[in-house]
Amino acid sequence: MMPRVCRLICLAPMLIGLAGCGEASTSQAVTGTVSYQGSPLTNGALAFYPAEGRPIQAAIQSDGAYEADLPPGEYRVTVIVGVDLPPGWKDGDPLPPPSVKLPPAYTSRVRTPLVANVSAAQAEPVDFTL
């Protein structure tokens, strides 16, 4: 009887390991750039809205580049413009206006013309030229 118990105890970690911790990620790394009137957008974020579920945000870097992990599918995309905080700015101080003012269509989930189609084997960048 003892050998059976020992065998079961020894096999338990292997069985748990084989079961895994959930499904493998189906997200795809998506990269690209965002530009407005021929210049890179240097501060802000993109919001990717799937047909169902919550949006996924990706920060826009100072060179206009972004990177996001997105499950395959079609997304409506909006742009969130950031602000450059002046030296000495503290919580409670008024925010300065954004350095770039985009047309309202790019900031509205309902009216945005921006769409991203992500495939399971996405290799091409998804650039947004506003």
PDB file of C-alpha atoms in Angstrom:
ATOM      1  CA  MET A   1       0.000   0.000   0.000  1.00  0.00           C
ATOM      2  CA  MET A   2       2.819   2.412   0.818  1.00  0.00           C
ATOM      3  CA  PRO A   3       4.434   2.124  -2.641  1.00  0.00           C
ATOM      4  CA  ARG A   4       1.113   3.106  -4.238  1.00  0.00           C
ATOM      5  CA  VAL A   5       0.824   6.198  -2.059  1.00  0.00           C
ATOM      6  CA  CYS A   6       4.442   7.147  -2.784  1.00  0.00           C
ATOM      7  CA  ARG A   7       3.886   6.677  -6.503  1.00  0.00           C
ATOM      8  CA  LEU A   8       0.758   8.833  -6.392  1.00  0.00           C
ATOM      9  CA  ILE A   9       2.543  11.553  -4.461  1.00  0.00           C
ATOM     10  CA  CYS A  10       5.442  11.495  -6.915  1.00  0.00           C
ATOM     11  CA  LEU A  11       3.164  11.593  -9.957  1.00  0.00           C
ATOM     12  CA  ALA A  12       0.925  14.424  -8.698  1.00  0.00           C
ATOM     13  CA  PRO A  13       3.330  17.292  -9.572  1.00  0.00           C
ATOM     14  CA  MET A  14       3.834  15.892 -13.072  1.00  0.00           C
ATOM     15  CA  LEU A  15       0.086  15.625 -13.667  1.00  0.00           C
ATOM     16  CA  ILE A  16      -0.433  19.173 -12.457  1.00  0.00           C
ATOM     17  CA  GLY A  17       2.360  20.355 -14.754  1.00  0.00           C
ATOM     18  CA  LEU A  18       0.762  18.623 -17.740  1.00  0.00           C
ATOM     19  CA  ALA A  19      -2.591  20.249 -17.011  1.00  0.00           C
ATOM     20  CA  GLY A  20      -1.015  23.692 -17.360  1.00  0.00           C
ATOM     21  CA  CYS A  21      -2.233  26.987 -16.019  1.00  0.00           C
ATOM     22  CA  GLY A  22      -4.698  27.901 -18.753  1.00  0.00           C
ATOM     23  CA  GLU A  23      -4.821  28.472 -22.449  1.00  0.00           C
ATOM     24  CA  ALA A  24      -1.847  29.691 -24.427  1.00  0.00           C
ATOM     25  CA  SER A  25      -1.909  33.355 -25.342  1.00  0.00           C
ATOM     26  CA  THR A  26      -3.373  34.067 -28.751  1.00  0.00           C
ATOM     27  CA  SER A  27      -2.253  37.700 -28.744  1.00  0.00           C
ATOM     28  CA  GLN A  28      -0.109  39.026 -31.543  1.00  0.00           C
ATOM     29  CA  ALA A  29       2.554  41.724 -31.196  1.00  0.00           C
ATOM     30  CA  VAL A  30       1.478  44.672 -33.330  1.00  0.00           C
ATOM     31  CA  THR A  31       3.759  47.638 -33.983  1.00  0.00           C
ATOM     32  CA  GLY A  32       3.523  50.778 -36.032  1.00  0.00           C
ATOM     33  CA  THR A  33       3.717  54.546 -36.010  1.00  0.00           C
ATOM     34  CA  VAL A  34       1.257  57.408 -35.627  1.00  0.00           C
ATOM     35  CA  SER A  35       1.727  60.657 -37.524  1.00  0.00           C
ATOM     36  CA  TYR A  36      -0.352  63.803 -37.883  1.00  0.00           C
ATOM     37  CA  GLN A  37       0.113  66.237 -40.779  1.00  0.00           C
ATOM     38  CA  GLY A  38       3.385  64.543 -41.756  1.00  0.00           C
ATOM     39  CA  SER A  39       5.005  64.608 -38.284  1.00  0.00           C
ATOM     40  CA  PRO A  40       5.128  61.840 -35.692  1.00  0.00           C
ATOM     41  CA  LEU A  41       2.674  62.183 -32.839  1.00  0.00           C
ATOM     42  CA  THR A  42       5.047  62.329 -29.878  1.00  0.00           C
ATOM     43  CA  ASN A  43       2.811  61.972 -26.838  1.00  0.00           C
ATOM     44  CA  GLY A  44      -0.378  60.046 -26.199  1.00  0.00           C
ATOM     45  CA  ALA A  45      -1.913  56.623 -26.656  1.00  0.00           C
ATOM     46  CA  LEU A  46      -4.003  54.531 -29.018  1.00  0.00           C
ATOM     47  CA  ALA A  47      -7.148  52.728 -27.869  1.00  0.00           C
ATOM     48  CA  PHE A  48      -7.992  49.552 -29.809  1.00  0.00           C
ATOM     49  CA  TYR A  49     -11.702  48.648 -29.522  1.00  0.00           C
ATOM     50  CA  PRO A  50     -12.599  45.032 -30.383  1.00  0.00           C
ATOM     51  CA  ALA A  51     -16.117  44.070 -31.484  1.00  0.00           C
ATOM     52  CA  GLU A  52     -16.649  42.653 -27.987  1.00  0.00           C
ATOM     53  CA  GLY A  53     -14.779  43.230 -24.774  1.00  0.00           C
ATOM     54  CA  ARG A  54     -12.649  45.973 -23.336  1.00  0.00           C
ATOM     55  CA  PRO A  55     -10.359  48.278 -25.285  1.00  0.00           C
ATOM     56  CA  ILE A  56      -6.615  47.747 -25.229  1.00  0.00           C
ATOM     57  CA  GLN A  57      -4.362  50.801 -24.973  1.00  0.00           C
ATOM     58  CA  ALA A  58      -0.871  51.302 -26.349  1.00  0.00           C
ATOM     59  CA  ALA A  59       1.367  54.232 -25.438  1.00  0.00           C
ATOM     60  CA  ILE A  60       2.759  56.371 -28.239  1.00  0.00           C
ATOM     61  CA  GLN A  61       6.502  56.907 -27.830  1.00  0.00           C
ATOM     62  CA  SER A  62       8.378  60.158 -28.502  1.00  0.00           C
ATOM     63  CA  ASP A  63       9.199  59.002 -32.060  1.00  0.00           C
ATOM     64  CA  GLY A  64       5.551  58.213 -32.864  1.00  0.00           C
ATOM     65  CA  ALA A  65       6.020  54.443 -32.491  1.00  0.00           C
ATOM     66  CA  TYR A  66       3.693  52.165 -30.545  1.00  0.00           C
ATOM     67  CA  GLU A  67       3.509  48.480 -29.665  1.00  0.00           C
ATOM     68  CA  ALA A  68       0.494  46.447 -28.513  1.00  0.00           C
ATOM     69  CA  ASP A  69      -0.382  42.798 -27.883  1.00  0.00           C
ATOM     70  CA  LEU A  70      -3.728  42.213 -29.603  1.00  0.00           C
ATOM     71  CA  PRO A  71      -5.753  39.084 -30.235  1.00  0.00           C
ATOM     72  CA  PRO A  72      -6.506  38.607 -33.954  1.00  0.00           C
ATOM     73  CA  GLY A  73      -9.540  40.505 -35.195  1.00  0.00           C
ATOM     74  CA  GLU A  74     -10.780  43.890 -36.349  1.00  0.00           C
ATOM     75  CA  TYR A  75     -10.438  46.950 -34.121  1.00  0.00           C
ATOM     76  CA  ARG A  76     -11.764  50.490 -34.256  1.00  0.00           C
ATOM     77  CA  VAL A  77      -8.936  52.761 -33.108  1.00  0.00           C
ATOM     78  CA  THR A  78      -8.973  56.143 -31.388  1.00  0.00           C
ATOM     79  CA  VAL A  79      -6.129  58.481 -30.504  1.00  0.00           C
ATOM     80  CA  ILE A  80      -5.682  59.961 -27.043  1.00  0.00           C
ATOM     81  CA  VAL A  81      -3.439  63.029 -27.246  1.00  0.00           C
ATOM     82  CA  GLY A  82      -1.134  63.586 -24.290  1.00  0.00           C
ATOM     83  CA  VAL A  83       0.039  66.866 -22.851  1.00  0.00           C
ATOM     84  CA  ASP A  84       3.580  68.024 -22.133  1.00  0.00           C
ATOM     85  CA  LEU A  85       3.753  69.045 -18.497  1.00  0.00           C
ATOM     86  CA  PRO A  86       5.836  72.180 -17.844  1.00  0.00           C
ATOM     87  CA  PRO A  87       8.742  72.083 -15.384  1.00  0.00           C
ATOM     88  CA  GLY A  88       7.501  72.486 -11.826  1.00  0.00           C
ATOM     89  CA  TRP A  89       3.990  71.203 -12.598  1.00  0.00           C
ATOM     90  CA  LYS A  90       2.323  69.636  -9.513  1.00  0.00           C
ATOM     91  CA  ASP A  91      -0.862  67.653  -8.902  1.00  0.00           C
ATOM     92  CA  GLY A  92      -3.720  70.104  -8.691  1.00  0.00           C
ATOM     93  CA  ASP A  93      -2.188  72.565 -11.164  1.00  0.00           C
ATOM     94  CA  PRO A  94      -4.281  73.060 -14.305  1.00  0.00           C
ATOM     95  CA  LEU A  95      -3.253  70.916 -17.250  1.00  0.00           C
ATOM     96  CA  PRO A  96      -1.849  72.776 -20.235  1.00  0.00           C
ATOM     97  CA  PRO A  97      -3.634  72.287 -23.548  1.00  0.00           C
ATOM     98  CA  PRO A  98      -2.339  69.488 -25.788  1.00  0.00           C
ATOM     99  CA  SER A  99       0.377  70.540 -28.205  1.00  0.00           C
ATOM    100  CA  VAL A 100      -1.625  68.920 -31.040  1.00  0.00           C
ATOM    101  CA  LYS A 101      -5.355  69.327 -31.571  1.00  0.00           C
ATOM    102  CA  LEU A 102      -6.747  66.443 -33.616  1.00  0.00           C
ATOM    103  CA  PRO A 103     -10.030  66.509 -35.531  1.00  0.00           C
ATOM    104  CA  PRO A 104     -12.794  65.092 -33.288  1.00  0.00           C
ATOM    105  CA  ALA A 105     -13.314  62.020 -35.508  1.00  0.00           C
ATOM    106  CA  TYR A 106      -9.965  60.550 -34.390  1.00  0.00           C
ATOM    107  CA  THR A 107     -10.927  60.754 -30.711  1.00  0.00           C
ATOM    108  CA  SER A 108     -14.454  59.282 -31.012  1.00  0.00           C
ATOM    109  CA  ARG A 109     -15.038  55.538 -30.936  1.00  0.00           C
ATOM    110  CA  VAL A 110     -18.236  55.989 -32.929  1.00  0.00           C
ATOM    111  CA  ARG A 111     -16.874  58.281 -35.671  1.00  0.00           C
ATOM    112  CA  THR A 112     -13.259  57.157 -36.004  1.00  0.00           C
ATOM    113  CA  PRO A 113     -12.155  56.228 -39.516  1.00  0.00           C
ATOM    114  CA  LEU A 114      -9.171  54.320 -38.069  1.00  0.00           C
ATOM    115  CA  VAL A 115      -9.370  50.528 -38.274  1.00  0.00           C
ATOM    116  CA  ALA A 116      -6.772  47.853 -37.564  1.00  0.00           C
ATOM    117  CA  ASN A 117      -7.107  44.309 -38.895  1.00  0.00           C
ATOM    118  CA  VAL A 118      -4.857  41.976 -36.915  1.00  0.00           C
ATOM    119  CA  SER A 119      -4.125  38.497 -38.242  1.00  0.00           C
ATOM    120  CA  ALA A 120      -2.785  35.507 -36.322  1.00  0.00           C
ATOM    121  CA  ALA A 121       0.519  35.852 -38.205  1.00  0.00           C
ATOM    122  CA  GLN A 122       0.734  39.668 -38.118  1.00  0.00           C
ATOM    123  CA  ALA A 123       4.159  40.762 -39.328  1.00  0.00           C
ATOM    124  CA  GLU A 124       3.460  44.028 -41.153  1.00  0.00           C
ATOM    125  CA  PRO A 125       3.345  47.234 -39.107  1.00  0.00           C
ATOM    126  CA  VAL A 126      -0.011  48.934 -38.670  1.00  0.00           C
ATOM    127  CA  ASP A 127       0.684  52.644 -39.247  1.00  0.00           C
ATOM    128  CA  PHE A 128      -1.806  55.440 -38.710  1.00  0.00           C
ATOM    129  CA  THR A 129      -1.379  58.562 -40.853  1.00  0.00           C
ATOM    130  CA  LEU A 130      -3.808  61.240 -39.680  1.00  0.00           C
TER     131      LEU A 130
END
